[in-house]
XYZ file of N, CA, C and O in Angstrom:
636
model
N 17.253 -10.071 19.788
C 15.882 -10.533 19.749
C 15.019 -9.641 18.867
O 14.397 -10.103 17.944
N 14.964 -8.330 19.188
C 14.146 -7.400 18.421
C 15.031 -6.582 17.517
O 16.050 -6.038 17.948
N 14.636 -6.500 16.263
C 15.316 -5.637 15.304
C 14.256 -4.795 14.607
O 13.200 -5.313 14.228
N 14.536 -3.507 14.464
C 13.668 -2.618 13.709
C 14.494 -2.068 12.565
O 15.584 -1.541 12.783
N 13.955 -2.223 11.368
C 14.695 -1.820 10.175
C 13.768 -1.093 9.204
O 12.548 -1.286 9.236
N 14.346 -0.269 8.345
C 13.524 0.357 7.298
C 13.010 -0.710 6.338
O 13.727 -1.664 6.001
N 11.782 -0.554 5.902
C 11.229 -1.467 4.905
C 11.895 -1.199 3.562
O 12.321 -0.087 3.270
N 11.961 -2.230 2.751
C 12.473 -2.121 1.386
C 11.377 -2.552 0.423
O 10.345 -3.093 0.836
N 11.638 -2.371 -0.852
C 10.651 -2.755 -1.858
C 10.347 -4.254 -1.796
O 9.246 -4.686 -2.136
N 11.291 -5.034 -1.301
C 11.055 -6.471 -1.152
C 10.028 -6.779 -0.062
O 9.546 -7.902 0.038
N 9.681 -5.802 0.753
C 8.729 -5.984 1.849
C 7.286 -5.650 1.463
O 6.407 -5.688 2.323
N 7.022 -5.327 0.197
C 5.675 -4.871 -0.148
C 4.610 -5.938 0.120
O 3.531 -5.607 0.612
N 4.896 -7.194 -0.166
C 3.903 -8.248 0.110
C 3.674 -8.371 1.615
O 2.529 -8.490 2.074
N 4.745 -8.334 2.388
C 4.641 -8.401 3.846
C 3.865 -7.204 4.388
O 2.980 -7.367 5.235
N 4.183 -6.010 3.896
C 3.462 -4.814 4.347
C 1.968 -4.938 4.052
O 1.138 -4.660 4.918
N 1.629 -5.368 2.853
C 0.213 -5.501 2.501
C -0.474 -6.508 3.419
O -1.594 -6.282 3.882
N 0.199 -7.598 3.703
C -0.372 -8.609 4.600
C -0.635 -8.019 5.975
O -1.720 -8.187 6.547
N 0.347 -7.307 6.519
C 0.163 -6.737 7.863
C -0.839 -5.585 7.859
O -1.568 -5.401 8.836
N -0.910 -4.824 6.776
C -1.927 -3.779 6.661
C -3.313 -4.418 6.727
O -4.212 -3.920 7.411
N -3.483 -5.534 6.048
C -4.771 -6.236 6.078
C -5.050 -6.796 7.481
O -6.186 -6.782 7.938
N -4.025 -7.262 8.171
C -4.204 -7.753 9.539
C -4.649 -6.623 10.466
O -5.524 -6.811 11.314
N -4.043 -5.441 10.307
C -4.454 -4.285 11.103
C -5.905 -3.919 10.794
O -6.698 -3.685 11.703
N -6.245 -3.877 9.527
C -7.620 -3.529 9.136
C -8.624 -4.543 9.682
O -9.722 -4.169 10.098
N -8.243 -5.793 9.698
C -9.134 -6.814 10.266
C -9.311 -6.576 11.766
O -10.428 -6.641 12.284
N -8.220 -6.271 12.464
C -8.289 -5.958 13.886
C -9.202 -4.756 14.125
O -9.962 -4.718 15.089
N -9.122 -3.761 13.239
C -9.924 -2.542 13.368
C -11.333 -2.703 12.786
O -12.077 -1.727 12.711
N -11.661 -3.905 12.365
C -13.001 -4.248 11.847
C -13.347 -3.497 10.568
O -14.500 -3.148 10.327
N -12.324 -3.241 9.735
C -12.550 -2.499 8.494
C -11.791 -3.111 7.321
O -11.369 -2.399 6.407
N -11.651 -4.413 7.315
C -10.903 -5.090 6.256
C -11.491 -4.799 4.880
O -10.751 -4.683 3.896
N -12.801 -4.644 4.806
C -13.447 -4.392 3.517
C -13.048 -3.052 2.900
O -13.270 -2.832 1.706
N -12.432 -2.166 3.665
C -12.011 -0.861 3.138
C -10.609 -0.880 2.528
O -10.199 0.099 1.898
N -9.873 -1.970 2.690
C -8.502 -2.040 2.177
C -8.527 -2.352 0.686
O -8.998 -3.409 0.271
N -8.026 -1.407 -0.098
C -7.954 -1.603 -1.548
C -6.519 -1.537 -2.065
O -6.286 -1.748 -3.250
N -5.566 -1.251 -1.190
C -4.164 -1.085 -1.596
C -3.619 -2.399 -2.155
O -3.931 -3.471 -1.656
N -2.825 -2.269 -3.206
C -2.195 -3.435 -3.840
C -0.680 -3.350 -3.615
O -0.158 -2.279 -3.311
N -0.015 -4.474 -3.789
C 1.438 -4.490 -3.626
C 2.104 -3.492 -4.558
O 3.031 -2.784 -4.159
N 1.638 -3.419 -5.797
C 2.251 -2.493 -6.755
C 2.040 -1.036 -6.334
O 2.890 -0.186 -6.610
N 0.920 -0.744 -5.662
C 0.704 0.609 -5.140
C 1.734 0.926 -4.054
O 2.315 2.008 -4.031
N 1.935 -0.027 -3.155
C 2.917 0.171 -2.083
C 4.319 0.332 -2.649
O 5.088 1.181 -2.187
N 4.654 -0.474 -3.663
C 5.977 -0.378 -4.276
C 6.181 1.004 -4.897
O 7.223 1.643 -4.691
N 5.197 1.473 -5.633
C 5.285 2.781 -6.290
C 5.321 3.909 -5.263
O 6.154 4.807 -5.340
N 4.407 3.847 -4.296
C 4.228 4.970 -3.377
C 5.260 5.029 -2.254
O 5.502 6.097 -1.696
N 5.880 3.902 -1.924
C 6.856 3.900 -0.847
C 8.294 3.779 -1.296
O 9.210 4.130 -0.548
N 8.478 3.289 -2.522
C 9.852 2.975 -2.926
C 10.171 3.453 -4.332
O 11.195 3.099 -4.891
N 9.301 4.277 -4.904
C 9.522 4.807 -6.245
C 10.357 6.069 -6.208
O 11.028 6.384 -5.224
N 10.279 6.828 -7.299
C 11.067 8.052 -7.431
C 10.656 9.141 -6.448
O 11.464 9.978 -6.076
N 9.380 9.151 -6.064
C 8.868 10.182 -5.172
C 8.118 9.505 -4.019
O 6.892 9.498 -3.998
N 8.845 8.947 -3.038
C 8.176 8.198 -1.966
C 7.196 9.063 -1.185
O 7.513 10.191 -0.813
N 6.009 8.523 -0.963
C 4.979 9.234 -0.218
C 4.882 8.754 1.220
O 4.164 9.341 2.016
N 5.563 7.670 1.543
C 5.590 7.161 2.906
C 6.885 6.399 3.132
O 7.601 6.065 2.196
N 7.142 6.177 4.403
C 8.243 5.301 4.822
C 7.661 4.277 5.779
O 6.672 4.551 6.465
N 8.290 3.137 5.845
C 7.817 2.100 6.757
C 8.991 1.506 7.516
O 10.119 1.444 7.009
N 8.701 1.096 8.737
C 9.653 0.357 9.561
C 9.067 -1.030 9.796
O 7.863 -1.160 10.025
N 9.920 -2.026 9.782
C 9.513 -3.405 10.049
C 10.169 -3.834 11.359
O 11.382 -3.670 11.536
N 9.357 -4.362 12.256
C 9.883 -4.929 13.502
C 9.968 -6.435 13.325
O 8.998 -7.078 12.902
N 11.130 -6.983 13.630
C 11.329 -8.432 13.551
C 11.724 -8.950 14.928
O 12.591 -8.371 15.589
N 11.078 -10.016 15.337
C 11.384 -10.678 16.603
C 11.970 -12.036 16.260
O 11.294 -12.867 15.680
N 13.231 -12.208 16.579
C 13.951 -13.444 16.259
C 13.772 -13.819 14.790
O 13.517 -14.970 14.439
N 13.884 -12.805 13.921
C 13.825 -13.024 12.479
C 12.426 -13.114 11.891
O 12.281 -13.210 10.673
N 11.397 -13.069 12.714
C 10.020 -13.143 12.215
C 9.393 -11.751 12.217
O 9.569 -10.992 13.172
N 8.648 -11.449 11.166
C 7.971 -10.156 11.078
C 6.942 -10.060 12.202
O 6.015 -10.868 12.281
N 7.131 -9.084 13.076
C 6.284 -8.948 14.263
C 5.359 -7.740 14.187
O 4.330 -7.716 14.857
N 5.712 -6.733 13.384
C 4.894 -5.542 13.299
C 5.501 -4.538 12.353
O 6.540 -4.782 11.743
N 4.828 -3.399 12.266
C 5.308 -2.357 11.361
C 4.765 -0.993 11.785
O 3.811 -0.898 12.554
N 5.395 0.019 11.231
C 4.919 1.397 11.356
C 5.045 2.044 9.990
O 6.011 1.779 9.261
N 4.067 2.871 9.636
C 4.108 3.645 8.394
C 4.012 5.113 8.776
O 3.132 5.499 9.551
N 4.922 5.911 8.237
C 4.969 7.344 8.538
C 5.113 8.147 7.256
O 5.564 7.629 6.230
N 4.723 9.411 7.345
C 5.006 10.351 6.268
C 5.088 11.747 6.867
O 4.536 12.017 7.937
N 5.789 12.621 6.183
C 5.964 13.974 6.663
C 4.794 14.865 6.302
O 4.083 14.625 5.330
N 4.584 15.886 7.105
C 3.604 16.927 6.813
C 4.141 18.231 7.372
O 5.173 18.255 8.044
N 3.437 19.297 7.104
C 3.901 20.595 7.561
C 2.790 21.325 8.295
O 1.688 21.486 7.785
N 3.081 21.760 9.500
C 2.150 22.557 10.287
C 2.529 24.019 10.126
O 3.674 24.393 10.393
N 1.573 24.832 9.719
C 1.851 26.271 9.599
C 2.040 26.918 10.957
O 2.547 28.030 11.037
N 1.672 26.234 12.027
C 1.852 26.760 13.372
C 3.192 26.358 13.979
O 3.743 27.078 14.800
N 3.694 25.163 13.608
C 4.865 24.644 14.317
C 5.984 24.120 13.422
O 7.058 23.818 13.906
N 5.745 23.974 12.117
C 6.780 23.480 11.218
C 6.587 22.019 10.863
O 5.483 21.488 10.933
N 7.678 21.346 10.479
C 7.560 19.967 9.996
C 7.193 18.985 11.105
O 7.624 19.124 12.256
N 6.396 18.006 10.735
C 6.001 16.946 11.659
C 5.935 15.618 10.940
O 6.072 15.550 9.712
N 5.746 14.569 11.694
C 5.555 13.232 11.128
C 4.154 12.758 11.468
O 3.691 12.944 12.599
N 3.509 12.141 10.507
C 2.219 11.510 10.752
C 2.444 10.010 10.805
O 3.027 9.430 9.888
N 1.994 9.402 11.884
C 2.075 7.952 12.055
C 0.765 7.369 11.550
O -0.253 7.427 12.227
N 0.782 6.859 10.344
C -0.430 6.317 9.722
C -0.821 4.990 10.354
O -1.982 4.763 10.642
N 0.155 4.115 10.526
C -0.105 2.791 11.098
C 0.961 2.446 12.121
O 2.148 2.711 11.901
N 0.529 1.826 13.203
C 1.408 1.187 14.180
C 0.717 -0.126 14.522
O -0.404 -0.117 15.029
N 1.363 -1.230 14.210
C 0.706 -2.520 14.380
C 1.723 -3.563 14.826
O 2.822 -3.649 14.283
N 1.306 -4.335 15.826
C 2.086 -5.488 16.277
C 1.172 -6.706 16.171
O 0.045 -6.688 16.664
N 1.679 -7.719 15.501
C 0.889 -8.943 15.346
C 0.578 -9.548 16.714
O 1.378 -9.475 17.644
N -0.588 -10.165 16.805
C -1.095 -10.655 18.087
C -0.101 -11.567 18.813
O 0.098 -11.441 20.013
N 0.542 -12.448 18.093
C 1.467 -13.399 18.716
C 2.682 -12.718 19.345
O 3.376 -13.329 20.168
N 2.928 -11.464 18.978
C 4.125 -10.760 19.451
C 3.811 -9.641 20.437
O 4.723 -8.932 20.868
N 2.565 -9.482 20.786
C 2.183 -8.392 21.692
C 2.674 -8.658 23.115
O 2.885 -9.800 23.499
N 2.853 -7.582 23.866
C 3.293 -7.699 25.248
C 4.803 -7.822 25.395
O 5.293 -8.099 26.489
N 5.545 -7.590 24.337
C 7.012 -7.702 24.374
C 7.713 -6.356 24.202
O 8.917 -6.301 24.039
N 6.934 -5.280 24.182
C 7.531 -3.954 24.033
C 7.804 -3.563 22.595
O 8.478 -2.558 22.346
N 7.278 -4.308 21.643
C 7.556 -4.040 20.226
C 6.881 -2.750 19.772
O 7.487 -1.946 19.060
N 5.636 -2.537 20.186
C 4.946 -1.298 19.819
C 5.674 -0.079 20.335
O 5.850 0.915 19.616
N 6.113 -0.144 21.582
C 6.847 0.978 22.163
C 8.173 1.189 21.437
O 8.581 2.327 21.184
N 8.836 0.105 21.059
C 10.098 0.213 20.331
C 9.885 0.826 18.945
O 10.692 1.643 18.490
N 8.800 0.447 18.278
C 8.493 1.054 16.983
C 8.228 2.556 17.143
O 8.737 3.361 16.365
N 7.445 2.908 18.162
C 7.181 4.331 18.405
C 8.462 5.084 18.754
O 8.656 6.226 18.328
N 9.340 4.454 19.500
C 10.619 5.086 19.838
C 11.453 5.308 18.578
O 12.105 6.349 18.438
N 11.411 4.359 17.656
C 12.144 4.503 16.395
C 11.565 5.661 15.573
O 12.310 6.430 14.957
N 10.244 5.796 15.574
C 9.606 6.918 14.878
C 9.991 8.231 15.564
O 10.290 9.229 14.895
N 10.004 8.244 16.892
C 10.411 9.442 17.633
C 11.848 9.831 17.289
O 12.155 11.027 17.139
N 12.723 8.848 17.159
C 14.114 9.123 16.796
C 14.181 9.768 15.420
O 14.920 10.737 15.204
N 13.401 9.276 14.471
C 13.361 9.873 13.132
C 12.879 11.315 13.236
O 13.459 12.228 12.633
N 11.815 11.543 14.015
C 11.281 12.902 14.177
C 12.334 13.846 14.744
O 12.500 14.968 14.251
N 13.042 13.415 15.746
C 14.093 14.251 16.353
C 15.221 14.488 15.358
O 15.677 15.623 15.173
N 15.675 13.418 14.688
C 16.777 13.549 13.728
C 16.424 14.488 12.578
O 17.291 15.169 12.032
N 15.143 14.513 12.207
C 14.710 15.345 11.087
C 14.150 16.691 11.542
O 13.544 17.407 10.766
N 14.371 17.009 12.816
C 13.975 18.291 13.398
C 12.474 18.571 13.254
O 12.053 19.694 12.979
N 11.685 17.539 13.457
C 10.228 17.683 13.454
C 9.774 18.150 14.834
O 10.398 17.823 15.840
N 8.687 18.887 14.875
C 8.180 19.358 16.160
C 7.463 18.254 16.922
O 7.311 18.325 18.138
N 6.993 17.217 16.222
C 6.288 16.142 16.908
C 5.751 15.095 15.948
O 6.010 15.149 14.741
N 5.007 14.182 16.525
C 4.369 13.090 15.790
C 2.869 13.195 16.028
O 2.428 13.427 17.153
N 2.121 12.989 14.989
C 0.661 13.047 15.053
C 0.115 11.688 14.613
O 0.633 11.096 13.680
N -0.901 11.195 15.301
C -1.559 9.971 14.873
C -2.966 9.934 15.428
O -3.361 10.805 16.199
N -3.715 8.919 15.008
C -5.097 8.752 15.456
C -5.247 7.370 16.077
O -4.498 6.450 15.747
N -6.229 7.245 16.960
C -6.532 5.959 17.579
C -8.046 5.838 17.654
O -8.749 6.822 17.902
N -8.539 4.641 17.407
C -9.982 4.411 17.499
C -10.449 4.551 18.938
O -9.778 4.080 19.865
N -11.602 5.146 19.138
C -12.075 5.425 20.499
C -12.372 4.167 21.307
O -12.367 4.205 22.531
N -12.577 3.028 20.649
C -12.848 1.793 21.380
C -11.572 1.036 21.757
O -11.621 0.075 22.515
N -10.420 1.474 21.258
C -9.160 0.775 21.514
C -8.552 1.275 22.830
O -7.571 2.001 22.859
N -9.175 0.885 23.920
C -8.808 1.393 25.243
C -7.369 1.060 25.627
O -6.681 1.881 26.238
N -6.892 -0.142 25.262
C -5.520 -0.498 25.637
C -4.513 0.406 24.931
O -3.524 0.831 25.532
N -4.760 0.729 23.665
C -3.863 1.634 22.948
C -3.925 3.036 23.545
O -2.894 3.686 23.723
N -5.124 3.487 23.865
C -5.282 4.820 24.458
C -4.504 4.917 25.767
O -3.766 5.878 26.000
N -4.640 3.927 26.610
C -3.910 3.938 27.889
C -2.407 3.873 27.658
O -1.640 4.558 28.345
N -1.969 3.068 26.696
C -0.550 2.976 26.357
C -0.018 4.342 25.917
O 1.020 4.800 26.396
N -0.747 5.017 25.032
C -0.300 6.331 24.560
C -0.248 7.345 25.700
O 0.648 8.194 25.745
N -1.182 7.256 26.617
C -1.165 8.163 27.767
C 0.085 7.949 28.617
O 0.663 8.918 29.123
N 0.517 6.693 28.780
C 1.717 6.428 29.579
C 2.963 7.037 28.939
O 3.935 7.304 29.631
N 2.914 7.255 27.631
C 4.045 7.868 26.932
C 4.020 9.389 27.022
O 4.967 10.047 26.604
N 2.918 9.935 27.527
C 2.783 11.386 27.609
C 2.095 11.995 26.397
O 2.110 13.217 26.228
N 1.486 11.178 25.550
C 0.778 11.689 24.375
C -0.432 12.502 24.825
O -1.080 12.179 25.821
N -0.716 13.539 24.081
C -1.865 14.406 24.352
C -2.960 14.111 23.334
O -2.686 13.930 22.149
N -4.192 14.102 23.802
C -5.323 13.832 22.931
C -6.001 15.142 22.570
O -6.238 15.984 23.439
N -6.302 15.297 21.314
C -6.917 16.525 20.812
C -8.391 16.257 20.546
O -8.846 16.261 19.405
N -9.136 16.032 21.615
C -10.538 15.647 21.492
C -11.400 16.723 20.839
O -12.443 16.416 20.276
N -10.972 17.963 20.902
C -11.763 19.021 20.304
C -11.633 19.041 18.778
O -12.409 19.691 18.101
N -10.635 18.337 18.230
C -10.431 18.265 16.783
C -11.087 17.004 16.259
O -10.960 15.935 16.853
N -11.756 17.107 15.136
C -12.426 15.955 14.542
C -11.795 15.639 13.197
O -11.646 16.532 12.360
N -11.452 14.383 12.954
C -10.921 14.009 11.637
C -11.989 14.219 10.563
O -13.174 14.003 10.809
N -11.565 14.664 9.403
C -12.473 14.907 8.293
C -11.940 14.163 7.068
O -10.746 14.215 6.788
N -12.823 13.481 6.357
C -12.438 12.738 5.151
C -13.341 13.137 4.003
O -14.558 13.243 4.171
N -12.764 13.354 2.857
C -13.506 13.579 1.626
C -12.922 12.616 0.611
O -11.756 12.755 0.215
N -13.688 11.616 0.229
C -13.202 10.587 -0.682
C -14.293 10.234 -1.691
O -15.416 10.742 -1.610
N -13.926 9.351 -2.614
C -14.891 8.796 -3.550
C -15.571 9.848 -4.406
O -14.974 10.844 -4.819
N -16.853 9.640 -4.660
C -17.618 10.523 -5.535
C -17.676 11.968 -5.037
O -17.513 12.898 -5.847
N -17.878 12.220 -3.734
C -17.857 13.625 -3.293
C -16.528 14.323 -3.600
O -16.516 15.498 -3.976
N -15.419 13.630 -3.491
C -14.119 14.189 -3.823
C -14.074 14.547 -5.302
O -13.644 15.646 -5.692
N -14.533 13.641 -6.144
C -14.528 13.890 -7.601
C -15.451 15.046 -7.961
O -15.113 15.868 -8.826
N -16.599 15.128 -7.312
C -17.532 16.216 -7.599
C -16.930 17.562 -7.220
O -17.070 18.542 -7.956
N -16.277 17.620 -6.077
C -15.649 18.876 -5.674
C -14.515 19.246 -6.619
O -14.372 20.414 -6.996
N -13.716 18.277 -7.017
C -12.590 18.543 -7.924
C -13.069 19.131 -9.249
O -12.375 19.964 -9.847
N -14.234 18.740 -9.713
C -14.783 19.269 -10.960
C -15.078 20.769 -10.865
O -15.157 21.455 -11.883
N -15.223 21.278 -9.663
C -15.533 22.688 -9.452
C -14.281 23.570 -9.377
O -14.384 24.785 -9.233
N -13.108 22.951 -9.473
C -11.862 23.724 -9.419
C -11.727 24.595 -10.658
O -12.085 24.164 -11.764
N -11.234 25.817 -10.499
C -11.088 26.717 -11.671
C -10.020 26.212 -12.628
O -9.141 25.501 -12.313
């Protein structure tokens, strides 16, 4: 019934579609600028910057996860879970948990100390789900973003 497999370059259109579905769910569709060719280059080119898993339920694309590695100077290598999404029609079947379990398996196999991700504060069902898994929330840490013109202005000041 459920199959989880690594995404391939042939999945770039599907990934973009589901990324847009996630952004719509998160009420931020207008912020999505990624193109299929960007996903192909960045996930399946010579220097992949991310990996993706596709969940299929009876052969239909049901969800996905996007991960990439990072390094903690305190604990060593880790995985960042950028996206975890299950399409609405497939929710309640354990697909999200199975995707997270697949990411956990990758983390263990690659000797990572853990998985890091973010959740919107209004997504109460996801928060409760993560708590049931034993996830810890780092409320004292605040995400910081520097993008667009401020990023370019700061870069101009580099020696």
